[in-house]
Coordinates of C-alpha atoms and ligand atoms in Angstrom, one line a residue:
M1 CA 5.2 21.5 -34.5
S2 CA 4.0 18.9 -32.1
A3 CA 5.5 18.7 -28.7
T4 CA 7.7 15.6 -28.0
P5 CA 6.0 13.4 -25.4
V6 CA 7.8 13.3 -22.0
T7 CA 8.5 9.8 -21.1
A8 CA 8.6 9.1 -17.3
V9 CA 11.9 7.6 -16.3
N10 CA 12.5 4.7 -14.0
T11 CA 13.2 5.7 -10.5
S12 CA 15.3 4.1 -7.8
M13 CA 13.7 4.2 -4.3
A14 CA 14.8 3.2 -0.8
L15 CA 12.5 0.6 0.9
S16 CA 11.5 3.3 3.4
E17 CA 10.5 5.8 0.6
L18 CA 8.4 3.1 -1.1
V19 CA 6.8 2.1 2.2
A20 CA 6.0 5.8 2.9
L21 CA 4.4 6.3 -0.5
L22 CA 2.3 3.1 -0.2
T23 CA 1.3 4.0 3.3
R24 CA -0.1 7.4 2.0
I25 CA -2.1 5.5 -0.7
F26 CA -3.7 3.1 1.8
I27 CA -4.6 5.8 4.2
R28 CA -5.9 8.0 1.4
H29 CA -8.2 5.2 0.3
G30 CA -9.7 4.4 3.7
T31 CA -7.5 2.3 5.8
S32 CA -6.4 3.1 9.4
P33 CA -2.7 4.0 9.8
D34 CA -2.0 0.6 11.5
V35 CA -3.5 -1.3 8.6
A36 CA -1.7 0.9 6.1
A37 CA 1.6 0.4 7.8
V38 CA 1.3 -3.4 7.6
L39 CA 0.1 -3.6 4.0
A40 CA 2.6 -1.0 2.7
D41 CA 5.5 -2.8 4.4
N42 CA 4.3 -6.2 2.9
C43 CA 3.9 -4.8 -0.6
A44 CA 7.1 -2.8 -0.7
R45 CA 9.1 -5.9 0.5
A46 CA 7.6 -8.0 -2.3
E47 CA 8.6 -5.3 -4.8
R48 CA 12.1 -5.2 -3.2
D49 CA 12.5 -9.0 -3.6
G50 CA 11.4 -9.0 -7.3
A51 CA 8.0 -10.7 -6.4
H52 CA 6.4 -8.5 -9.0
S53 CA 3.0 -10.3 -9.2
H54 CA 2.4 -9.2 -5.6
G55 CA 4.3 -5.9 -5.4
V56 CA 3.2 -2.5 -6.5
F57 CA 1.3 -4.2 -9.4
R58 CA -1.4 -5.0 -6.7
I59 CA -1.9 -1.4 -5.6
P60 CA -4.7 -0.5 -8.0
G61 CA -6.5 -3.7 -7.0
Y62 CA -6.2 -2.8 -3.3
V63 CA -7.5 0.7 -4.0
S64 CA -10.5 -0.4 -6.1
T65 CA -11.4 -3.0 -3.5
L66 CA -11.2 -0.4 -0.7
N67 CA -13.3 2.1 -2.8
S68 CA -15.9 -0.6 -3.5
G69 CA -16.7 -1.1 0.3
W70 CA -15.9 -4.9 0.0
V71 CA -13.2 -4.9 2.6
N72 CA -13.0 -3.1 6.0
G73 CA -9.9 -0.9 5.9
M74 CA -10.5 0.1 9.5
A75 CA -10.7 -3.5 10.8
V76 CA -9.7 -4.3 14.3
P77 CA -8.8 -8.0 14.5
Q78 CA -10.2 -9.9 17.5
V79 CA -7.6 -12.4 18.8
E80 CA -8.9 -15.4 20.8
D81 CA -6.8 -17.6 23.0
V82 CA -8.7 -20.9 22.5
A83 CA -6.3 -23.7 23.6
S84 CA -2.6 -24.3 24.6
G85 CA -1.7 -24.6 20.9
F86 CA -4.5 -22.8 19.1
V87 CA -5.1 -19.1 18.4
R88 CA -8.1 -17.8 16.5
V89 CA -8.5 -14.4 14.9
D90 CA -11.6 -12.8 13.5
A91 CA -10.1 -10.3 11.0
D92 CA -13.2 -8.2 11.1
N93 CA -13.6 -8.4 7.2
G94 CA -10.2 -6.7 7.0
F95 CA -6.8 -7.9 5.6
A96 CA -5.1 -11.0 6.9
Q97 CA -1.7 -9.5 7.5
P98 CA -2.8 -7.1 10.3
A99 CA -4.7 -10.0 11.9
L100 CA -1.5 -12.0 11.8
A101 CA 0.4 -9.1 13.3
A102 CA -2.1 -8.8 16.1
A103 CA -1.9 -12.5 17.0
R104 CA 1.8 -13.0 16.4
P105 CA 3.1 -12.5 20.0
L106 CA 0.6 -15.0 21.4
L107 CA 1.3 -17.5 18.6
V108 CA 5.0 -17.4 19.2
Q109 CA 4.6 -17.7 22.9
K110 CA 2.4 -20.8 22.5
A111 CA 4.7 -22.4 19.8
R112 CA 7.7 -22.0 22.2
S113 CA 5.9 -23.4 25.2
A114 CA 3.9 -26.2 23.6
G115 CA 6.3 -26.9 20.8
I116 CA 3.7 -26.3 18.1
A117 CA 0.9 -23.8 17.7
V118 CA -1.8 -23.1 15.1
L119 CA -3.2 -19.7 14.0
A120 CA -6.6 -19.8 12.4
I121 CA -7.5 -16.5 10.7
R122 CA -11.1 -16.1 9.3
N123 CA -13.2 -13.3 7.9
S124 CA -10.1 -12.1 6.1
H125 CA -8.7 -10.9 2.8
H126 CA -5.3 -12.0 1.5
F127 CA -4.1 -10.3 -1.7
A128 CA -0.4 -10.7 -1.3
A129 CA 2.6 -13.1 -1.5
L130 CA 2.6 -15.6 1.3
W131 CA 6.3 -15.9 2.0
P132 CA 6.4 -12.6 4.0
D133 CA 4.0 -14.3 6.5
V134 CA 6.4 -17.2 7.2
E135 CA 9.9 -16.0 6.6
P136 CA 10.1 -13.9 9.8
F137 CA 9.3 -17.0 12.0
A138 CA 12.3 -18.9 10.5
E139 CA 14.5 -15.8 11.1
E140 CA 13.8 -16.3 14.8
G141 CA 14.5 -20.1 14.7
L142 CA 11.0 -21.4 14.2
V143 CA 9.6 -23.6 11.4
A144 CA 6.4 -22.2 9.8
L145 CA 3.9 -23.4 7.2
S146 CA 1.0 -21.3 5.9
V147 CA -1.9 -21.8 3.5
V148 CA -4.5 -19.3 2.2
N149 CA -7.3 -19.9 -0.2
S150 CA -8.4 -17.3 -2.8
M151 CA -11.2 -17.1 -5.4
T152 CA -12.7 -19.7 -7.8
C153 CA -10.6 -19.8 -10.9
V154 CA -9.0 -23.3 -10.9
V155 CA -10.6 -26.4 -12.4
P156 CA -9.9 -29.4 -10.0
H157 CA -8.2 -32.3 -11.8
G158 CA -10.8 -34.3 -13.5
A159 CA -13.6 -31.7 -13.1
D160 CA -15.6 -29.7 -15.7
R161 CA -15.6 -26.3 -14.1
P162 CA -13.5 -24.0 -11.9
L163 CA -14.0 -24.4 -8.1
F164 CA -10.7 -24.0 -6.2
G165 CA -8.7 -20.8 -5.8
T166 CA -5.0 -20.5 -6.7
N167 CA -4.4 -21.5 -3.1
P168 CA -0.7 -21.0 -2.2
I169 CA 1.4 -22.9 0.3
A170 CA 4.4 -21.3 1.9
F171 CA 7.0 -22.9 4.2
A172 CA 10.0 -21.5 6.0
A173 CA 12.7 -23.2 8.1
P174 CA 15.9 -21.9 9.7
R175 CA 19.3 -23.1 8.5
A176 CA 22.7 -22.6 10.2
D177 CA 24.8 -20.8 7.5
G178 CA 22.4 -18.8 5.4
P179 CA 19.0 -17.2 5.2
P180 CA 16.0 -19.5 6.0
I181 CA 14.9 -22.1 3.4
V182 CA 11.6 -20.7 2.1
F183 CA 9.3 -21.7 -0.7
D184 CA 6.0 -20.1 -1.6
L185 CA 4.0 -21.6 -4.5
A186 CA 0.5 -21.3 -5.9
T187 CA -1.2 -24.7 -6.3
S188 CA -2.4 -23.6 -9.7
A189 CA 0.0 -24.0 -12.7
I190 CA 0.8 -20.3 -12.3
A191 CA -0.5 -17.5 -10.0
H192 CA -3.5 -15.5 -11.3
G193 CA -1.3 -12.4 -10.9
D194 CA 1.2 -13.8 -13.4
V195 CA -1.6 -14.5 -15.9
Q196 CA -2.7 -10.8 -15.6
I197 CA 0.9 -9.7 -16.1
A198 CA 1.3 -11.9 -19.2
A199 CA -2.0 -10.5 -20.6
R200 CA -0.8 -6.9 -20.0
K201 CA 2.5 -7.6 -21.8
G202 CA 0.9 -9.5 -24.6
E203 CA 2.8 -12.7 -23.8
R204 CA 1.6 -16.3 -24.0
V205 CA 1.6 -18.5 -20.9
P206 CA 3.2 -21.9 -20.8
P207 CA 1.3 -25.0 -22.0
G208 CA -0.8 -26.7 -19.3
T209 CA -1.6 -23.4 -17.6
G210 CA -5.2 -23.0 -18.3
V211 CA -8.3 -23.4 -20.5
D212 CA -10.6 -21.1 -22.4
S213 CA -14.3 -20.5 -21.9
L214 CA -15.1 -23.7 -23.8
G215 CA -12.7 -25.8 -21.6
Q216 CA -10.1 -26.1 -24.4
P217 CA -6.4 -25.8 -23.5
T218 CA -5.0 -22.3 -24.2
Q219 CA -1.8 -20.4 -23.9
D220 CA -3.6 -17.1 -24.3
P221 CA -3.8 -15.3 -20.9
R222 CA -6.8 -13.2 -22.0
A223 CA -8.8 -16.4 -22.8
I224 CA -8.0 -17.7 -19.3
L225 CA -9.0 -14.4 -17.7
E226 CA -12.1 -13.8 -19.8
G227 CA -14.3 -16.8 -19.1
G228 CA -11.6 -19.4 -19.0
A229 CA -9.8 -20.9 -15.9
L230 CA -6.5 -22.1 -14.6
L231 CA -5.4 -25.7 -14.0
P232 CA -3.7 -27.1 -10.9
F233 CA 0.1 -27.7 -11.2
G234 CA 1.0 -31.4 -11.5
G235 CA -2.4 -32.7 -12.4
H236 CA -4.0 -34.7 -9.6
K237 CA -1.2 -34.0 -7.2
G238 CA -1.5 -30.2 -7.3
S239 CA -5.2 -30.6 -7.2
A240 CA -5.0 -32.6 -4.0
L241 CA -2.9 -30.0 -2.4
S242 CA -5.3 -27.3 -3.5
M243 CA -8.1 -29.3 -1.9
M244 CA -6.1 -29.5 1.3
V245 CA -5.6 -25.7 1.3
E246 CA -9.4 -25.2 1.0
L247 CA -9.8 -27.5 4.0
L248 CA -7.2 -25.9 6.2
A249 CA -7.6 -22.3 5.2
A250 CA -11.4 -22.3 5.1
A251 CA -13.0 -25.3 6.8
L252 CA -10.6 -25.3 9.7
T253 CA -10.5 -21.6 10.3
G254 CA -14.2 -20.8 9.8
G255 CA -13.5 -18.7 6.7
N256 CA -15.1 -19.0 3.3
F257 CA -14.2 -21.6 0.7
S258 CA -13.0 -19.9 -2.5
F259 CA -16.4 -20.5 -4.1
E260 CA -18.5 -19.2 -1.2
F261 CA -18.3 -15.5 -1.4
D262 CA -20.2 -13.3 -3.8
W263 CA -18.6 -9.9 -4.7
S264 CA -20.9 -9.1 -7.6
N265 CA -22.5 -6.3 -5.6
H266 CA -19.1 -4.6 -5.1
P267 CA -17.8 -3.7 -8.6
G268 CA -14.0 -3.2 -8.3
A269 CA -13.6 -5.7 -5.5
K270 CA -10.6 -7.9 -6.1
T271 CA -9.6 -9.4 -2.8
P272 CA -10.7 -12.9 -1.9
W273 CA -12.8 -13.0 1.4
T274 CA -11.5 -16.3 2.8
G275 CA -9.3 -17.6 5.6
Q276 CA -5.6 -18.4 6.4
L277 CA -3.9 -21.0 8.5
L278 CA -0.4 -20.9 10.0
I279 CA 1.3 -23.7 11.8
V280 CA 4.4 -22.7 13.8
I281 CA 6.8 -25.3 15.3
D282 CA 9.7 -24.8 17.7
P283 CA 12.4 -27.2 16.4
S284 CA 14.4 -26.8 19.6
K285 CA 12.0 -29.4 21.1
N286 CA 13.4 -32.1 18.7
A287 CA 15.8 -35.0 19.6
G288 CA 19.3 -35.2 18.2
Q289 CA 21.3 -32.5 16.4
G290 CA 20.1 -28.9 16.1
F291 CA 17.5 -28.5 13.4
A292 CA 19.4 -25.6 11.7
E293 CA 22.5 -27.7 11.4
R294 CA 20.5 -30.5 9.9
S295 CA 18.8 -28.2 7.4
Q296 CA 22.2 -26.8 6.5
E297 CA 23.4 -30.4 5.9
L298 CA 20.5 -31.0 3.5
V299 CA 21.3 -27.8 1.6
R300 CA 25.0 -28.9 1.4
Q301 CA 24.0 -32.2 0.0
M302 CA 21.6 -30.7 -2.5
H303 CA 24.4 -28.4 -3.7
A304 CA 26.8 -31.4 -3.9
A305 CA 24.2 -33.2 -6.0
G306 CA 24.4 -30.4 -8.6
L307 CA 21.5 -28.1 -7.5
R308 CA 22.2 -24.5 -8.4
R309 CA 19.1 -22.7 -7.3
L310 CA 17.2 -23.2 -4.1
P311 CA 13.7 -21.7 -3.7
G312 CA 14.2 -18.2 -2.4
D313 CA 17.7 -17.7 -4.0
R314 CA 16.2 -15.6 -6.8
R315 CA 14.4 -13.4 -4.2
H316 CA 17.5 -13.0 -2.2
R317 CA 19.5 -12.0 -5.2
A318 CA 16.8 -9.4 -6.1
R319 CA 16.8 -8.2 -2.5
A320 CA 20.6 -7.7 -2.5
R321 CA 20.3 -5.8 -5.8
S322 CA 17.6 -3.6 -4.4
E323 CA 19.6 -2.9 -1.2
E324 CA 22.6 -1.9 -3.4
E325 CA 20.8 0.1 -6.2
G326 CA 17.4 0.9 -4.6
I327 CA 14.1 -0.6 -5.7
I328 CA 13.6 0.3 -9.4
I329 CA 10.1 1.5 -10.1
D330 CA 8.9 2.0 -13.7
G331 CA 8.4 5.7 -14.3
E332 CA 4.8 5.4 -15.5
E333 CA 4.0 3.1 -12.6
L334 CA 5.4 5.6 -10.1
E335 CA 3.3 8.4 -11.7
R336 CA 0.2 6.2 -11.2
L337 CA 1.2 5.5 -7.6
R338 CA 1.8 9.2 -6.8
A339 CA -1.6 10.0 -8.4
L340 CA -3.3 7.4 -6.2
A341 CA -1.7 9.0 -3.1
Q342 CA -3.4 12.3 -4.0
A343 CA -6.7 11.0 -5.6
Ligands
NDP1 P1 6.7 -19.4 -8.6 O1 6.3 -20.6 -9.4 O2 7.4 -18.3 -9.3 O3 7.7 -19.9 -7.5 C1 7.3 -20.8 -6.6 C2 8.5 -21.2 -5.6 O4 9.4 -21.9 -6.3 C3 9.2 -20.0 -5.1 O5 9.6 -20.2 -3.8 C4 10.4 -19.8 -6.0 O6 11.6 -19.2 -5.4 C5 10.7 -21.3 -6.3 N1 11.3 -21.5 -7.7 C6 10.8 -21.0 -8.8 N2 11.6 -21.5 -9.8 C7 12.6 -22.3 -9.3 C8 13.6 -23.0 -9.8 N3 13.9 -23.1 -11.1 N4 14.4 -23.7 -8.9 C9 14.2 -23.7 -7.6 N5 13.1 -23.0 -7.0 C10 12.4 -22.3 -7.9 O7 5.5 -18.8 -7.8 P2 3.9 -18.9 -8.0 O8 3.7 -18.4 -9.4 O9 3.5 -20.3 -7.7 O10 3.4 -17.9 -6.9 C11 3.8 -16.6 -7.0 C12 3.3 -15.8 -5.8 O11 1.9 -15.7 -5.8 C13 3.6 -16.4 -4.4 O12 4.2 -15.5 -3.6 C14 2.2 -16.8 -3.8 O13 2.1 -16.6 -2.4 C15 1.3 -15.7 -4.5 N6 -0.1 -16.1 -4.5 C16 -0.9 -15.5 -3.6 C17 -2.2 -15.9 -3.5 C18 -3.1 -15.3 -2.5 O14 -4.3 -15.7 -2.4 N7 -2.7 -14.4 -1.7 C19 -2.8 -16.9 -4.4 C20 -1.8 -17.5 -5.3 C21 -0.5 -17.1 -5.4 P3 11.9 -17.7 -5.8 O15 10.9 -16.9 -5.1 O16 13.3 -17.4 -5.2 O17 11.9 -17.6 -7.3
PYC2 O1 -2.0 -14.4 -7.9 O2 -3.4 -16.0 -7.7 C1 -3.0 -14.9 -7.4 C2 -3.7 -14.2 -6.2 C3 -4.9 -14.5 -5.8 C4 -5.1 -13.6 -4.7 C5 -4.0 -12.8 -4.6 N1 -3.1 -13.3 -5.5

């Protein structure tokens, strides 16, 4: 008689438990405790908010990248105070989020004194969702915008071959009677992570998402991943925004364009080695009514016009559910994570 296979059951975890598990994985695979703490917190919060393309799904990619020697897990970011409204960070070939954490106090101090400040991060790897980088600024009353470029996989509108990254833009603004207004969107038709998830599930992607290796439109995620490419969202408009992201995140910071790095000598490397720009504004310097009241009025009018879902609403619903029921991790996924914490 053959034994019945044991199926791993889904598990509910508190945010702190998931952060602790992910921290162990990062340290086990070569990061410093400081870097591990920042990345684990970022990734666990994405999972908590239902941002699945950048939650625990990303952990094997972080691990294979660290193991390949492509990224410096022990990086110590160098923060440079270059002007009254400009902070620069050399991320030391490490991840962008610890670089942001190191520069954050100086950035906020400059934004509050000058009214606006820029943070230019270079020599950095960003493998995560972008909203966690901007939302905390709005929670303390500031307006924040961030862009990061990634790896060549998007054909510019009207071009013949891929050049741009999936290049997201994230924005956060405080409002009087609710959580900050936040949006975070790839300038490609969908994020690369969502194409990978569709391929894994055997699902098709929406029309207009990408092309196959012959440049023909396809809804097959594998054809996009294996020699094909993504398209920008909104034709020439998304393409222009993606170009802007290359300029701000790479040219302005001193980081690589999405097409400039070569990871072919590091099999397993997945994290784009590029740059990130943040612009932080103190809206208390404005004229007229308080900014948070004005943004609340805009939300009120959007709702009155029939809008049912603001960007960020789905995440906040997922967050509330996770806070009530715990973060639900698929049983097999959890086994893989626990194995990575030991391996
Ligand atoms: P989505 O298209 O899923 O969502 C984009 C934004 O639109 C979100 O703020 C979302 O809010 C909002 N939204 C979605 N649907 C609606 C709707 N019907 N009505 C109102 N608002 C809506 O995200 P993307 O696929 O473009 O990007 C996914 C993630 O990938 C992002 O976090 C991005 O930062 C990340 N990414 C990271 C890269 C990197 O290099 N690090 C590169 C590319 C992408 P909500 O969240 O509440 O659904
Ligand atoms: O989902 O497009 C993406 C992405 C690229 C780098 C990290 N995420």
